[in-house]
Each structure stands twice: as structure tokens, then as C-alpha cells.
Short mmCIF file of C-alpha atoms in Angstrom, two decimals:
data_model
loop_
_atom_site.label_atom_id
_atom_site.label_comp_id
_atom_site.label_asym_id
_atom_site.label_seq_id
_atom_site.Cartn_x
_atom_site.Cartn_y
_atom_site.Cartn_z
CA UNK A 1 27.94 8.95 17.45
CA UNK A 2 24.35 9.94 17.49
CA UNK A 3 23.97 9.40 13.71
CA UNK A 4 25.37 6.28 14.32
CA UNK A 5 22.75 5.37 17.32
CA UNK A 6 19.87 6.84 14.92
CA UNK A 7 20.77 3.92 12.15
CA UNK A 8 21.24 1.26 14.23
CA UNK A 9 17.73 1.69 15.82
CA UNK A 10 16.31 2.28 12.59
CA UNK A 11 18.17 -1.37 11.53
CA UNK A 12 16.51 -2.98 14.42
CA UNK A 13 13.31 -1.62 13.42
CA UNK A 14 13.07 -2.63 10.44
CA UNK A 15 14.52 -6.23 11.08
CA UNK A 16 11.17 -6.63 13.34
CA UNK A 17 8.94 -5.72 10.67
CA UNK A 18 10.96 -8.39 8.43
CA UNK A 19 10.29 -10.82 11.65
CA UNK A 20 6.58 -9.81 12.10
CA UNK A 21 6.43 -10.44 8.32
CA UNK A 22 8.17 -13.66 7.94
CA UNK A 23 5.81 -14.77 10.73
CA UNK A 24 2.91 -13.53 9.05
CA UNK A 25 4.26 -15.17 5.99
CA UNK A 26 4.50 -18.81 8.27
CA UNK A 27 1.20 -18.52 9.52
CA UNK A 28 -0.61 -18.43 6.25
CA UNK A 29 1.27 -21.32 4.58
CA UNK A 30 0.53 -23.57 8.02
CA UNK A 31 -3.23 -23.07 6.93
CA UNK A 32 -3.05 -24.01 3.65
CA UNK A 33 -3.35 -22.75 0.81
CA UNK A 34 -4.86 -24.94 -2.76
CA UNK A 35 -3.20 -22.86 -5.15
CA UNK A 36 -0.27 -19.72 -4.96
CA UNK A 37 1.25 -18.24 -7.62
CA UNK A 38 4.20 -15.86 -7.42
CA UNK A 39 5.24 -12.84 -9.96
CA UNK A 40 7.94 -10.62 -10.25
CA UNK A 41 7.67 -7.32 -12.26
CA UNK A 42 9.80 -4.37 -12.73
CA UNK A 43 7.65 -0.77 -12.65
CA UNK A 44 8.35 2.72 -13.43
CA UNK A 45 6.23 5.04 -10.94
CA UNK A 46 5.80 9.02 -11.76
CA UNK A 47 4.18 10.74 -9.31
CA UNK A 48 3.37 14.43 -9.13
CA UNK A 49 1.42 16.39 -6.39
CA UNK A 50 0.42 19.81 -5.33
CA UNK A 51 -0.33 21.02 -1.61
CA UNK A 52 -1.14 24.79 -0.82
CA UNK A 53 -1.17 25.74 3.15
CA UNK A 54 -4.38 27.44 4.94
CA UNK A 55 -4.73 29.72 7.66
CA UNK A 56 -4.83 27.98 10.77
CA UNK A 57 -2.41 24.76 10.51
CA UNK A 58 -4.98 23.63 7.58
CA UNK A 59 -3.37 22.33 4.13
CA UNK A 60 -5.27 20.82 1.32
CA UNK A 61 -3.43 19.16 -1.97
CA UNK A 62 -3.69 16.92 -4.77
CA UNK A 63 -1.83 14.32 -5.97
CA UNK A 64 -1.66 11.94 -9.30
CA UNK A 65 0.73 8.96 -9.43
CA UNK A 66 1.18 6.74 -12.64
CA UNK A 67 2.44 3.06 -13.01
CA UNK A 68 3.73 1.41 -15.80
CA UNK A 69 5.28 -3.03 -15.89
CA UNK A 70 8.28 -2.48 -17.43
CA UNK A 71 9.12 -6.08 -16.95
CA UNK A 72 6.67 -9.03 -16.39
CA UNK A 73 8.22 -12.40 -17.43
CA UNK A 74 4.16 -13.90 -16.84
CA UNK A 75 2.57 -11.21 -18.94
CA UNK A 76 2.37 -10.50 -22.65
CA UNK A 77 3.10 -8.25 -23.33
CA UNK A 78 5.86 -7.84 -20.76
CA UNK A 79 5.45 -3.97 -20.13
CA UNK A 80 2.41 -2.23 -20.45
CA UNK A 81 0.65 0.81 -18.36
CA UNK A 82 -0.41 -0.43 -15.13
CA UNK A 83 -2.72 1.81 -12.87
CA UNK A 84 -3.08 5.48 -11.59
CA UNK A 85 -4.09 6.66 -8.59
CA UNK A 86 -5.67 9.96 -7.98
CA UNK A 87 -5.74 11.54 -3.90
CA UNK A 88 -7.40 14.78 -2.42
CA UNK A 89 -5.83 15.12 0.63
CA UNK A 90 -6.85 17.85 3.19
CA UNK A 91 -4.60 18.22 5.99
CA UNK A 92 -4.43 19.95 10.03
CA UNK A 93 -1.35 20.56 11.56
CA UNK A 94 -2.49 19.54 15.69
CA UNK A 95 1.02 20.33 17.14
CA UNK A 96 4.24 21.93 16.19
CA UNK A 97 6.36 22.93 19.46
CA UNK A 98 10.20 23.44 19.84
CA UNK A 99 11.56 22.51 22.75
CA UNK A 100 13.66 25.18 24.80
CA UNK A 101 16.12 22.88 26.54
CA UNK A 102 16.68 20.51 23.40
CA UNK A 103 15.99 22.36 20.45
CA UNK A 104 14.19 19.23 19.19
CA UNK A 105 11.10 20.13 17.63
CA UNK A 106 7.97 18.45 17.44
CA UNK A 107 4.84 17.45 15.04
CA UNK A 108 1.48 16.19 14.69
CA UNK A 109 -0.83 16.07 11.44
CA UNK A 110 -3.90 14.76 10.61
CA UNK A 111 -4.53 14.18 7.06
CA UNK A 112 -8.20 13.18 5.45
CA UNK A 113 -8.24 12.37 1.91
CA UNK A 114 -9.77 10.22 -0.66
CA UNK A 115 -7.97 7.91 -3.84
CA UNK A 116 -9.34 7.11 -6.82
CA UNK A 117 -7.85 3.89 -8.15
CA UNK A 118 -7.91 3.05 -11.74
CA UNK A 119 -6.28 -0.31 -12.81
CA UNK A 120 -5.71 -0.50 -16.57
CA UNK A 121 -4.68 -4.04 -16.33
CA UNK A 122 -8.34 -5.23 -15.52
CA UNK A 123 -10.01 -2.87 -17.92
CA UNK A 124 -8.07 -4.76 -20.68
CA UNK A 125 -8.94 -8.10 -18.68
CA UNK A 126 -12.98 -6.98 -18.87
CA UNK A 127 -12.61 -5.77 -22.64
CA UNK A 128 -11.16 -9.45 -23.84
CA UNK A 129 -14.31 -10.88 -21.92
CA UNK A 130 -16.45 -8.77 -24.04
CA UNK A 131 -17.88 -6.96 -20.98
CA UNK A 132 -20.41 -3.80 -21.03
CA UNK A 133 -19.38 -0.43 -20.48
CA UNK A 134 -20.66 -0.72 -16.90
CA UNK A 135 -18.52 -4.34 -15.94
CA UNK A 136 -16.09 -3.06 -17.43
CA UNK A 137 -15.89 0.06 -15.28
CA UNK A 138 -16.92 -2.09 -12.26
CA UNK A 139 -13.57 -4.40 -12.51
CA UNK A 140 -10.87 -1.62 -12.74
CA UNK A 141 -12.11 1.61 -10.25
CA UNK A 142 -11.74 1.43 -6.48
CA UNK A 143 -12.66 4.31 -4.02
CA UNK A 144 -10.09 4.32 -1.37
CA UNK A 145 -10.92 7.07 1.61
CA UNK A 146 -8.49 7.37 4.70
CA UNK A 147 -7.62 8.72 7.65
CA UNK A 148 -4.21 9.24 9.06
CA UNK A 149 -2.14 10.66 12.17
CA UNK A 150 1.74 11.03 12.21
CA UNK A 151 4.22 12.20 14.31
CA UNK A 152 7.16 13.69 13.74
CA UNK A 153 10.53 15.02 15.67
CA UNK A 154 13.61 17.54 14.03
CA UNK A 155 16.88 17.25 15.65
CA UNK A 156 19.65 18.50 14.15
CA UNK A 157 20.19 17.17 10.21
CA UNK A 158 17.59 14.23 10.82
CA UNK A 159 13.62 14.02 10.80
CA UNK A 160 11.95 10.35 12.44
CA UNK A 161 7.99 10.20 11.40
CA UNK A 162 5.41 7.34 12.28
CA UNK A 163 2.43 7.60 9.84
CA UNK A 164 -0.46 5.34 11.45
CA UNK A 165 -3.63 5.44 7.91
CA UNK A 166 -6.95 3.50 8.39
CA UNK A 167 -8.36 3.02 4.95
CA UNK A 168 -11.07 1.85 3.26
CA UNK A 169 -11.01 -0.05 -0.07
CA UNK A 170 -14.37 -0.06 -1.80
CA UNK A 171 -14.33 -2.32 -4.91
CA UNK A 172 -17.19 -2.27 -7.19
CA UNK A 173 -16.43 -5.52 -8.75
CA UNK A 174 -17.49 -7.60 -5.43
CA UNK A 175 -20.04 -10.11 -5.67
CA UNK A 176 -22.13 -12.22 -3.16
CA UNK A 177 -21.97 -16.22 -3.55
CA UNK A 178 -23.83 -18.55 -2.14
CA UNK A 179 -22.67 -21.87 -0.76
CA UNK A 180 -24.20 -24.41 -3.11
CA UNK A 181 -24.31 -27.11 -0.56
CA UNK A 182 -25.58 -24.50 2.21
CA UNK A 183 -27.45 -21.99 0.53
CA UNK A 184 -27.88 -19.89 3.62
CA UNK A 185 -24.38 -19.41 3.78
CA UNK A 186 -23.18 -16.17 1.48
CA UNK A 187 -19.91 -14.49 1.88
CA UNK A 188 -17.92 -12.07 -0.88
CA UNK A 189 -15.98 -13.88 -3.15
CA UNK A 190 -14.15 -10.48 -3.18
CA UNK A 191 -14.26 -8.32 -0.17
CA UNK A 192 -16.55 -5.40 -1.10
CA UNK A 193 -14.88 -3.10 1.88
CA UNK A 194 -11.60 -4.19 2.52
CA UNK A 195 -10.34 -2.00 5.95
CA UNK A 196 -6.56 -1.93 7.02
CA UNK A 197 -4.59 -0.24 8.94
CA UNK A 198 -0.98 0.76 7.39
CA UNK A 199 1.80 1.47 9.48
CA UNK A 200 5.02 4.01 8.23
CA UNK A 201 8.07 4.35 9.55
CA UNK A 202 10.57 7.25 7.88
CA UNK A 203 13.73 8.74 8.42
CA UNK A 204 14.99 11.45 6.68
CA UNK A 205 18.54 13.17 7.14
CA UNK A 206 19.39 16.40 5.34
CA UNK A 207 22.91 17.46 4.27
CA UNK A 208 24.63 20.59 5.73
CA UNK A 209 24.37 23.59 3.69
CA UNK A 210 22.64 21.34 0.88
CA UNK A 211 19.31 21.50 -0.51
CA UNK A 212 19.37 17.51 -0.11
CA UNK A 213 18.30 15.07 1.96
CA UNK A 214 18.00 11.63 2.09
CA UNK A 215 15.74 9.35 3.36
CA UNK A 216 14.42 5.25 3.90
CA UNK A 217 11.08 4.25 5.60
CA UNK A 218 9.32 0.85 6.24
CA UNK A 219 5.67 0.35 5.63
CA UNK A 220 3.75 -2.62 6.60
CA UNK A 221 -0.17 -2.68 5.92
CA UNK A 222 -2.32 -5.25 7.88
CA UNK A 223 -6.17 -6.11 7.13
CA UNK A 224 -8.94 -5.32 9.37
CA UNK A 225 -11.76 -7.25 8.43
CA UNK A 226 -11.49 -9.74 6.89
CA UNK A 227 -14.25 -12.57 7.81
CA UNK A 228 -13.29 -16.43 9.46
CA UNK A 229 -13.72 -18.82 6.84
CA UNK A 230 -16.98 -21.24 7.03
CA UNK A 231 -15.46 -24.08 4.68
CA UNK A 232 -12.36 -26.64 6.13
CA UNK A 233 -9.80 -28.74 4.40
CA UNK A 234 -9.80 -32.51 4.31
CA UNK A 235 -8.12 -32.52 7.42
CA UNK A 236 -10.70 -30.07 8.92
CA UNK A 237 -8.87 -27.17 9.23
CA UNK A 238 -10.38 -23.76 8.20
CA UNK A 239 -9.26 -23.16 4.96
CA UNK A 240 -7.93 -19.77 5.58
CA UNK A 241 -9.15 -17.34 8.66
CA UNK A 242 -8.50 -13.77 10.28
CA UNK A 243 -6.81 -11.13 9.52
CA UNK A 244 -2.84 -11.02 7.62
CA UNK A 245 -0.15 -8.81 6.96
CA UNK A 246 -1.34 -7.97 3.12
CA UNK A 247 1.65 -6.31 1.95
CA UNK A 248 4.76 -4.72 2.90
CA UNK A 249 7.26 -1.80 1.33
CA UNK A 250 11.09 -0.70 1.96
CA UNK A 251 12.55 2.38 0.10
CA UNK A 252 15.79 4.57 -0.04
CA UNK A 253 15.93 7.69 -2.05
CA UNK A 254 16.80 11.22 -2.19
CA UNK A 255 14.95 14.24 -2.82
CA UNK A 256 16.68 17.94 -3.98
CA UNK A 257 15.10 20.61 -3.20
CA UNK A 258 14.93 23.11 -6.29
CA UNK A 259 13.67 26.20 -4.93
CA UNK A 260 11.33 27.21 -1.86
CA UNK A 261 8.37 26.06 -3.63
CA UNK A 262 9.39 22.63 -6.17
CA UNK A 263 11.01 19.57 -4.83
CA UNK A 264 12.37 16.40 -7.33
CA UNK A 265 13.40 12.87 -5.45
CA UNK A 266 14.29 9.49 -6.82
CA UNK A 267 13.88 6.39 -4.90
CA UNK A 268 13.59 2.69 -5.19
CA UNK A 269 10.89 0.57 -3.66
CA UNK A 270 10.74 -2.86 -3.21
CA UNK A 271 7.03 -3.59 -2.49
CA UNK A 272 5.67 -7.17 -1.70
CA UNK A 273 1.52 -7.50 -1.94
CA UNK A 274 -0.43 -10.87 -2.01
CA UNK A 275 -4.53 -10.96 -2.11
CA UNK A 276 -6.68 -13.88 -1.84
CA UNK A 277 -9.14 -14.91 -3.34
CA UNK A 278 -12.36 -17.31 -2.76
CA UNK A 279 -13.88 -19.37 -5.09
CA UNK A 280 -16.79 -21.44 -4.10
CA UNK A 281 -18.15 -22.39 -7.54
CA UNK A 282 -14.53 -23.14 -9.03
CA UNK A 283 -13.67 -25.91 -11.42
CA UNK A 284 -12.54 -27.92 -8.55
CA UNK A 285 -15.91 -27.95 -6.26
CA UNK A 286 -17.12 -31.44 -6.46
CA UNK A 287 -17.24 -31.34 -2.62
CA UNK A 288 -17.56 -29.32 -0.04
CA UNK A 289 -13.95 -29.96 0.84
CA UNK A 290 -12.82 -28.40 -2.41
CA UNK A 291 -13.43 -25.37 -2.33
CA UNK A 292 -11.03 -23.11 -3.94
CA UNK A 293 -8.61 -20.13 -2.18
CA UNK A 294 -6.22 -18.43 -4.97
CA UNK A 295 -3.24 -16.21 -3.24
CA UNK A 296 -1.33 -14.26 -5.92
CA UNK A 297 2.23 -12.71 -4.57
CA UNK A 298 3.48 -9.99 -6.19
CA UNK A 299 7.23 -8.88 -5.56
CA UNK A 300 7.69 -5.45 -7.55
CA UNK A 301 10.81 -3.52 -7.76
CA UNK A 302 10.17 -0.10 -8.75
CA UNK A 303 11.80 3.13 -9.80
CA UNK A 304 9.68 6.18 -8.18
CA UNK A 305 10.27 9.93 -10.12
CA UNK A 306 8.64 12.18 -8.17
CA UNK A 307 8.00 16.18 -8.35
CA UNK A 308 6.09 18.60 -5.59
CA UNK A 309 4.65 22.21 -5.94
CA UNK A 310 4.53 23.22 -2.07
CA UNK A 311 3.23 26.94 -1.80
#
């Protein structure tokens, strides 16, 4: 019965990220956008990662994760190696108490850590454009710091975590433009410090006298920054404005548990991201009404191999 319980709030809660989502999703198209384009890809995702534990509730580990198209019906060619991502992660464990009435225990951790981002895909982009060694490096690295807090509560066979991250995406290939009709006016055609906040919910449920467990989680991640825009439509309506819901992830999987110190689980993820982008100089900016907004949607379903050393 409680198992039972357990799902059905876990349904609800992820049927009200779908909502906030879909609402998200409404918003944006009511304030227009000149040009979207939509892609769906099929990826392969290896991950592996390394933590060692501290005296005093401290934890520090390393991870590097791999991604490769297997399948992109807009690309040629249709697979190809995609981008890695390499984290340092130092962690604290702030709480771990067991209640005596219950037996429910509880968990807080705060993790700091940085990601290195390296996208392959634009490398190859800047190499076609004949770019230097340095524009080249500019369009494909990202530094990616964060900072995150989640809770956590045992009871019985099952494990419910919230992970609330605030991260910072530095991209190196930002610019500055100008406004050609209003030269005071300069904004980032790309954002050079794109800030969100990314939201996890998890559930994981381990079998009796296994060394299994499954588990799904939710993930929504929302910007922080992002600045009003200065330029309307022909109907005077900004063109786009505030902040949006930038991407969102669901995943079920299981992970086995080999021995006290290696862990191997399989997943799938379905992971929807868009990003927009300005351009104020673009082949269609006769006027000031004209100026351009490209949103690229990206729906990726992805099969995630992952292995952890945990000593």
C-alpha cells in the first residue's frame, strides 16, 4: 500500500512538471518567435566517475561523461561524437540523522564543483569556417561552476531526493552587438553568463536481498538571467522577454551494485533542450522590426552506460 502511495505521488509530480512545461512551452510561442527549428537525435552516453570520502562528512570526486549522435536525420553524417563533459565535484555531508520512532533516516549534502564542457560538434563547425586555433577553441569550451543542496529520506526499500544546482555557464564564444539603428544599445548576441537554477526530483527503490535498485527522477532547469528584449514585432510586442524553462529530462534505469566499492546502471533519458538565439545584423534586418530570434529544439533520446568507483 505504501509503495503504491509512493508512485502515485511521484505520478502527480511529475505530471506538474509536464504542466509547468507545457505552459512554459505556450508562453514562448504567444510571443513569437521568426524562425524554430526542431531535431530529433538518438545518443549513446558513457559516463564514468570516481568519489573518495574525507574525514568529517567531506567527499571529493571526479567524473567524465562522453556523448556520441547515433542518429541525426538533419546531420551528415548522421552519427558522429558529440561532446564530453569533465566535473570536480567536492562534496559535505550537513545532516545524516535516523529517526528513533520511524526508522526513517535523513540527508543533507552540499556539493561544489566545476564542468568543463567540450562540444566536438562546433569545433568541426569552426574548422569548416577556417577559424584560428584560438576561435576555434572559443566556439566549443564552456566553464560550467555550480552549487547544489539536496535532501534526501530512507524508508524501508525506497530513497526520495530533491537536488536544487545554481550554475553558471560561461561561454567564450559570446560577443557584444550593437544595434545599428541605436548604437547605444548593445546586448550579447549569445549570453556570455548564462545562470539557472535546475531542479531534481529522484526516487530510487532497492530490491530485497538484491544488490539492485531501481530508480526514475524528473529534472527541469529554468534560466536566471536572461535580459528583456529592447526590439518589438510589427505588432509591437517584445520580441521575446524574461526568463523560460530551457530544458527538461525524465529517466528510468537500474543500477547493480558489483561489490562495496563499483556500481554499473543503465538508463534511458529522454531530454528536451531549446536555446535562442539573437541576431541583430541577420540577413533579414532591413528594419528595425526585423530583427532576427532563432530557437533550436532538440528532443534526444539517449542510452546512458554508466560505472562508479566509490571508496
Amino acid at each position: 500500500m505504501r509503495g503504491y502511495c509512493i508512485t502515485k505521488w511521484l505520478l502527480v509530480v511529475f505530471a506538474l512538471l509536464a504542466v509547468s512545461f507545457s505552459f512554459a512551452q505556450t508562453h514562448q510561442m504567444e510571443a513569437g518567435y521568426p524562425d524554430t527549428t526542431n531535431c530529433h537525435q538518438l545518443e549513446l552516453r558513457q559516463e564514468v566517475s570516481w568519489t573518495k570520502k574525507l574525514p568529517a562528512g567531506f567527499d571529493i570526486g571526479i567524473e567524465e561523461e562522453l556523448r556520441e549522435v547515433l542518429y541525426n536525420p538533419n546531420e551528415d553524417p548522421a552519427a558522429f561524437f558529440s561532446k564530453s563533459y569533465t566535473t570536480l565535484n567536492v562534496g559535505y555531508k550537513m545532516l545524516a540523522l535516523q529517526s528513533p520512532n520511524t526508522g526513517y533516516k535523513y540527508g543533507l549534502k552540499l556539493d561544489l564543483g566545476y564542468t568543463l564542457k567540450f562540444n566536438a560538434y562546433s569545433l568541426q563547425k569552426a574548422l569548416d569556417k577556417d577559424y584560428s586555433g584560438a576561435q576555434a577553441a572559443n566556439e566549443c569550451l564552456q566553464h560550467r561552476p555550480y552549487v547544489s543542496l539536496s535532501g534526501s529520506v530512507n524508508f524501508g526499500q525506497w530513497k526520495l531526493s530533491l537536488k536544487e544546482t545554481y550554475r553558471v555557464n560561461f561561454r567564450l564564444d559570446s560577443v557584444m552587438v550593437a544595434d545599428k539603428w541605436n548604437p547605444a544599445i548593445r546586448v550579447a548576441e549569445k549570453n556570455p553568463h548564462l545562470m539557472e537554477l535546475k531542479s531534481r526530483l529522484r526516487a530510487d527503490y532497492s530490491l530485497l536481498g538484491k544488490p539492485i535498485k531501481l530508480f526514475c527522477y524528473g529534472e527541469a532547469t529554468a534560466t536566471l538571467n536572461e535580459p528583456d528584449c529592447p526590439w518589438t514585432d510589427s505588432e509591437g510586442q517584445a520580441l521575446y522577454g524574461g526568463q523560460y524553462l530551457r530544458s527538461a529530462k525524465a529517466s528510468v534505469g537500474v543500477r547493480w551494485r558489483i561489490d562495496q566499492m563499483n556500481a554499473l546502471s543503465f538508463s534511458y533519458v529522454y531530454y528536451f533542450k531549446q536555446d535562442r538565439d539573437i541576431n541583430i545584423n541577420g540577413k533579414n534586418s532591413s528594419s528595425k522590426q526585423n530583427v532576427e530570434l532563432t530557437v533550436e529544439r532538440v528532443h534526444t533520446h539517449a542510452i546512458v552506460i554508466a560505472y562508479e568507483i566509490n571508496q
